[in-house]
Amino acid sequence: MIDVNDAEWVDVPEYSVFEIDEQGKLPPILTTKMRKDWLYSSLGETSGIWIAAAPSRYEALAIERLTMIFCKDHKPGERLIHGAHYLFSVNGGVIIARFALREDSSDEPTVLPRDIGHDEEQYQPFARIIGQFARPL
């Protein structure tokens, strides 16, 4: 790692996942300065990152409710990554689930392409989870 005096820092905003909808995010709850080299070495990303409290427990990733997670926006029409974990809005709530291109033998909650849409019972991805505070995924 680079010496702290020479390190570049970036502002990482924190949002409430319950205040994000099709219109976007409200202003951040707060912003935390983080070392750019740490973000890259830990998460493989340095821009467009934000943090939020996990909306629920998710056993497959050992995430407890309110654990701080690192996310990146998922824009409508953007390709979903097979095997990646996302925040989805569904039935007025927010859940964490894995995306898969087809059914597989995974025991964890999985969303398939046929489940995604804009009806209330369908899943709408709005963020990809890229790490947990102090632990990449």
PDB file of C-alpha atoms in Angstrom:
ATOM      1  CA  MET A   1       0.000   0.000   0.000  1.00  0.00           C
ATOM      2  CA  ILE A   2       0.974   3.594  -0.562  1.00  0.00           C
ATOM      3  CA  ASP A   3       2.070   5.716   2.391  1.00  0.00           C
ATOM      4  CA  VAL A   4      -0.932   7.471   3.928  1.00  0.00           C
ATOM      5  CA  ASN A   5       0.584  10.881   3.176  1.00  0.00           C
ATOM      6  CA  ASP A   6       0.779  10.039  -0.539  1.00  0.00           C
ATOM      7  CA  ALA A   7      -2.521   8.175  -0.836  1.00  0.00           C
ATOM      8  CA  GLU A   8      -5.423   9.366  -2.981  1.00  0.00           C
ATOM      9  CA  TRP A   9      -8.761   9.516  -1.205  1.00  0.00           C
ATOM     10  CA  VAL A  10     -12.273   9.258  -2.637  1.00  0.00           C
ATOM     11  CA  ASP A  11     -15.638  10.114  -1.141  1.00  0.00           C
ATOM     12  CA  VAL A  12     -17.864   7.051  -0.741  1.00  0.00           C
ATOM     13  CA  PRO A  13     -21.500   8.006  -0.079  1.00  0.00           C
ATOM     14  CA  GLU A  14     -23.848   6.002   2.138  1.00  0.00           C
ATOM     15  CA  TYR A  15     -27.483   5.570   1.108  1.00  0.00           C
ATOM     16  CA  SER A  16     -30.535   3.911   2.589  1.00  0.00           C
ATOM     17  CA  VAL A  17     -31.585   1.038   0.309  1.00  0.00           C
ATOM     18  CA  PHE A  18     -35.186   1.697   1.338  1.00  0.00           C
ATOM     19  CA  GLU A  19     -35.064   5.176  -0.207  1.00  0.00           C
ATOM     20  CA  ILE A  20     -33.982   4.109  -3.697  1.00  0.00           C
ATOM     21  CA  ASP A  21     -36.484   3.660  -6.503  1.00  0.00           C
ATOM     22  CA  GLU A  22     -36.778   4.004 -10.282  1.00  0.00           C
ATOM     23  CA  GLN A  23     -36.157   7.740  -9.871  1.00  0.00           C
ATOM     24  CA  GLY A  24     -32.795   7.145  -8.195  1.00  0.00           C
ATOM     25  CA  LYS A  25     -31.284   7.794  -4.794  1.00  0.00           C
ATOM     26  CA  LEU A  26     -31.993  10.572  -2.328  1.00  0.00           C
ATOM     27  CA  PRO A  27     -29.030  12.642  -1.117  1.00  0.00           C
ATOM     28  CA  PRO A  28     -26.524  10.509   0.825  1.00  0.00           C
ATOM     29  CA  ILE A  29     -26.950   9.966   4.551  1.00  0.00           C
ATOM     30  CA  LEU A  30     -23.233  10.714   4.911  1.00  0.00           C
ATOM     31  CA  THR A  31     -20.011  10.470   2.952  1.00  0.00           C
ATOM     32  CA  THR A  32     -16.859   8.671   4.094  1.00  0.00           C
ATOM     33  CA  LYS A  33     -13.366   9.315   2.725  1.00  0.00           C
ATOM     34  CA  MET A  34     -11.640   6.047   1.771  1.00  0.00           C
ATOM     35  CA  ARG A  35      -8.240   5.287   0.345  1.00  0.00           C
ATOM     36  CA  LYS A  36      -8.439   4.693  -3.386  1.00  0.00           C
ATOM     37  CA  ASP A  37      -5.663   2.057  -3.283  1.00  0.00           C
ATOM     38  CA  TRP A  38      -7.486   0.164  -0.523  1.00  0.00           C
ATOM     39  CA  LEU A  39     -10.752   0.164  -2.480  1.00  0.00           C
ATOM     40  CA  TYR A  40      -8.988  -1.165  -5.569  1.00  0.00           C
ATOM     41  CA  SER A  41      -7.009  -3.858  -3.753  1.00  0.00           C
ATOM     42  CA  SER A  42     -10.052  -4.945  -1.714  1.00  0.00           C
ATOM     43  CA  LEU A  43     -12.897  -4.591  -4.206  1.00  0.00           C
ATOM     44  CA  GLY A  44     -11.285  -4.192  -7.618  1.00  0.00           C
ATOM     45  CA  GLU A  45     -13.212  -0.933  -8.069  1.00  0.00           C
ATOM     46  CA  THR A  46     -12.518   2.715  -7.258  1.00  0.00           C
ATOM     47  CA  SER A  47     -15.375   4.724  -8.737  1.00  0.00           C
ATOM     48  CA  GLY A  48     -19.148   4.679  -8.543  1.00  0.00           C
ATOM     49  CA  ILE A  49     -19.022   2.810  -5.242  1.00  0.00           C
ATOM     50  CA  TRP A  50     -21.472   3.474  -2.425  1.00  0.00           C
ATOM     51  CA  ILE A  51     -22.267   1.815   0.884  1.00  0.00           C
ATOM     52  CA  ALA A  52     -25.524   0.837   2.524  1.00  0.00           C
ATOM     53  CA  ALA A  53     -26.805  -1.232   5.417  1.00  0.00           C
ATOM     54  CA  ALA A  54     -27.926  -4.682   4.253  1.00  0.00           C
ATOM     55  CA  PRO A  55     -31.740  -4.819   4.224  1.00  0.00           C
ATOM     56  CA  SER A  56     -31.874  -8.364   5.616  1.00  0.00           C
ATOM     57  CA  ARG A  57     -29.820 -11.354   6.677  1.00  0.00           C
ATOM     58  CA  TYR A  58     -28.250 -13.302   3.811  1.00  0.00           C
ATOM     59  CA  GLU A  59     -26.722 -16.585   4.958  1.00  0.00           C
ATOM     60  CA  ALA A  60     -24.901 -17.506   1.736  1.00  0.00           C
ATOM     61  CA  LEU A  61     -22.604 -14.478   2.116  1.00  0.00           C
ATOM     62  CA  ALA A  62     -22.618 -14.418   5.941  1.00  0.00           C
ATOM     63  CA  ILE A  63     -24.257 -10.985   5.860  1.00  0.00           C
ATOM     64  CA  GLU A  64     -26.373  -9.987   8.837  1.00  0.00           C
ATOM     65  CA  ARG A  65     -29.117  -7.371   8.699  1.00  0.00           C
ATOM     66  CA  LEU A  66     -27.593  -3.868   8.809  1.00  0.00           C
ATOM     67  CA  THR A  67     -24.095  -5.100   7.881  1.00  0.00           C
ATOM     68  CA  MET A  68     -22.480  -2.403   5.766  1.00  0.00           C
ATOM     69  CA  ILE A  69     -22.105  -3.509   2.146  1.00  0.00           C
ATOM     70  CA  PHE A  70     -20.354  -1.936  -0.840  1.00  0.00           C
ATOM     71  CA  CYS A  71     -22.527  -1.530  -3.937  1.00  0.00           C
ATOM     72  CA  LYS A  72     -22.457  -0.218  -7.501  1.00  0.00           C
ATOM     73  CA  ASP A  73     -25.536   1.061  -9.310  1.00  0.00           C
ATOM     74  CA  HIS A  74     -27.208  -1.278 -11.771  1.00  0.00           C
ATOM     75  CA  LYS A  75     -28.749   0.773 -14.540  1.00  0.00           C
ATOM     76  CA  PRO A  76     -31.871  -0.387 -16.435  1.00  0.00           C
ATOM     77  CA  GLY A  77     -30.879  -2.376 -19.496  1.00  0.00           C
ATOM     78  CA  GLU A  78     -27.390  -3.084 -18.160  1.00  0.00           C
ATOM     79  CA  ARG A  79     -26.318  -6.740 -18.383  1.00  0.00           C
ATOM     80  CA  LEU A  80     -26.607  -8.720 -15.151  1.00  0.00           C
ATOM     81  CA  ILE A  81     -23.593 -10.839 -14.218  1.00  0.00           C
ATOM     82  CA  HIS A  82     -24.243 -14.565 -13.769  1.00  0.00           C
ATOM     83  CA  GLY A  83     -23.438 -15.577 -10.186  1.00  0.00           C
ATOM     84  CA  ALA A  84     -23.241 -12.001  -8.868  1.00  0.00           C
ATOM     85  CA  HIS A  85     -25.355 -10.788  -5.954  1.00  0.00           C
ATOM     86  CA  TYR A  86     -27.707  -7.851  -6.340  1.00  0.00           C
ATOM     87  CA  LEU A  87     -30.130  -5.711  -4.409  1.00  0.00           C
ATOM     88  CA  PHE A  88     -33.569  -6.176  -5.950  1.00  0.00           C
ATOM     89  CA  SER A  89     -36.780  -4.299  -5.274  1.00  0.00           C
ATOM     90  CA  VAL A  90     -39.832  -6.570  -5.255  1.00  0.00           C
ATOM     91  CA  ASN A  91     -43.333  -6.218  -3.804  1.00  0.00           C
ATOM     92  CA  GLY A  92     -42.447  -2.865  -2.243  1.00  0.00           C
ATOM     93  CA  GLY A  93     -39.421  -4.263  -0.392  1.00  0.00           C
ATOM     94  CA  VAL A  94     -35.709  -4.817  -0.937  1.00  0.00           C
ATOM     95  CA  ILE A  95     -33.935  -8.184  -0.941  1.00  0.00           C
ATOM     96  CA  ILE A  96     -30.473  -9.577  -1.598  1.00  0.00           C
ATOM     97  CA  ALA A  97     -30.344 -12.393  -4.150  1.00  0.00           C
ATOM     98  CA  ARG A  98     -27.967 -14.077  -6.546  1.00  0.00           C
ATOM     99  CA  PHE A  99     -28.605 -13.743 -10.283  1.00  0.00           C
ATOM    100  CA  ALA A 100     -28.280 -16.819 -12.508  1.00  0.00           C
ATOM    101  CA  LEU A 101     -28.860 -17.221 -16.229  1.00  0.00           C
ATOM    102  CA  ARG A 102     -30.505 -20.615 -15.654  1.00  0.00           C
ATOM    103  CA  GLU A 103     -31.637 -22.805 -12.787  1.00  0.00           C
ATOM    104  CA  ASP A 104     -28.833 -24.570 -10.979  1.00  0.00           C
ATOM    105  CA  SER A 105     -28.278 -26.551  -7.811  1.00  0.00           C
ATOM    106  CA  SER A 106     -27.634 -23.504  -5.609  1.00  0.00           C
ATOM    107  CA  ASP A 107     -29.544 -23.415  -2.321  1.00  0.00           C
ATOM    108  CA  GLU A 108     -29.346 -19.646  -2.032  1.00  0.00           C
ATOM    109  CA  PRO A 109     -32.112 -17.278  -3.170  1.00  0.00           C
ATOM    110  CA  THR A 110     -31.665 -16.922  -6.925  1.00  0.00           C
ATOM    111  CA  VAL A 111     -33.336 -14.634  -9.443  1.00  0.00           C
ATOM    112  CA  LEU A 112     -33.567 -15.831 -13.052  1.00  0.00           C
ATOM    113  CA  PRO A 113     -34.075 -13.701 -16.192  1.00  0.00           C
ATOM    114  CA  ARG A 114     -37.765 -14.680 -16.330  1.00  0.00           C
ATOM    115  CA  ASP A 115     -38.262 -13.196 -12.819  1.00  0.00           C
ATOM    116  CA  ILE A 116     -37.076  -9.714 -13.805  1.00  0.00           C
ATOM    117  CA  GLY A 117     -39.523  -7.033 -14.893  1.00  0.00           C
ATOM    118  CA  HIS A 118     -41.467  -3.981 -13.820  1.00  0.00           C
ATOM    119  CA  ASP A 119     -44.608  -5.608 -12.397  1.00  0.00           C
ATOM    120  CA  GLU A 120     -44.943  -5.535  -8.615  1.00  0.00           C
ATOM    121  CA  GLU A 121     -44.249  -9.284  -8.222  1.00  0.00           C
ATOM    122  CA  GLN A 122     -41.199  -9.112 -10.472  1.00  0.00           C
ATOM    123  CA  TYR A 123     -37.658  -8.335  -9.396  1.00  0.00           C
ATOM    124  CA  GLN A 124     -36.002  -5.057 -10.363  1.00  0.00           C
ATOM    125  CA  PRO A 125     -32.227  -4.973  -9.823  1.00  0.00           C
ATOM    126  CA  PHE A 126     -30.875  -1.602  -8.731  1.00  0.00           C
ATOM    127  CA  ALA A 127     -27.410  -2.396  -7.346  1.00  0.00           C
ATOM    128  CA  ARG A 128     -24.712  -5.061  -7.529  1.00  0.00           C
ATOM    129  CA  ILE A 129     -23.108  -5.982  -4.218  1.00  0.00           C
ATOM    130  CA  ILE A 130     -19.330  -5.924  -4.587  1.00  0.00           C
ATOM    131  CA  GLY A 131     -18.202  -6.348  -0.994  1.00  0.00           C
ATOM    132  CA  GLN A 132     -18.868  -6.181   2.665  1.00  0.00           C
ATOM    133  CA  PHE A 133     -17.223  -3.626   4.913  1.00  0.00           C
ATOM    134  CA  ALA A 134     -13.754  -5.121   5.564  1.00  0.00           C
ATOM    135  CA  ARG A 135     -14.431  -8.142   3.295  1.00  0.00           C
ATOM    136  CA  PRO A 136     -14.746  -8.395  -0.513  1.00  0.00           C
ATOM    137  CA  LEU A 137     -17.310 -10.795  -1.982  1.00  0.00           C
TER     138      LEU A 137
END
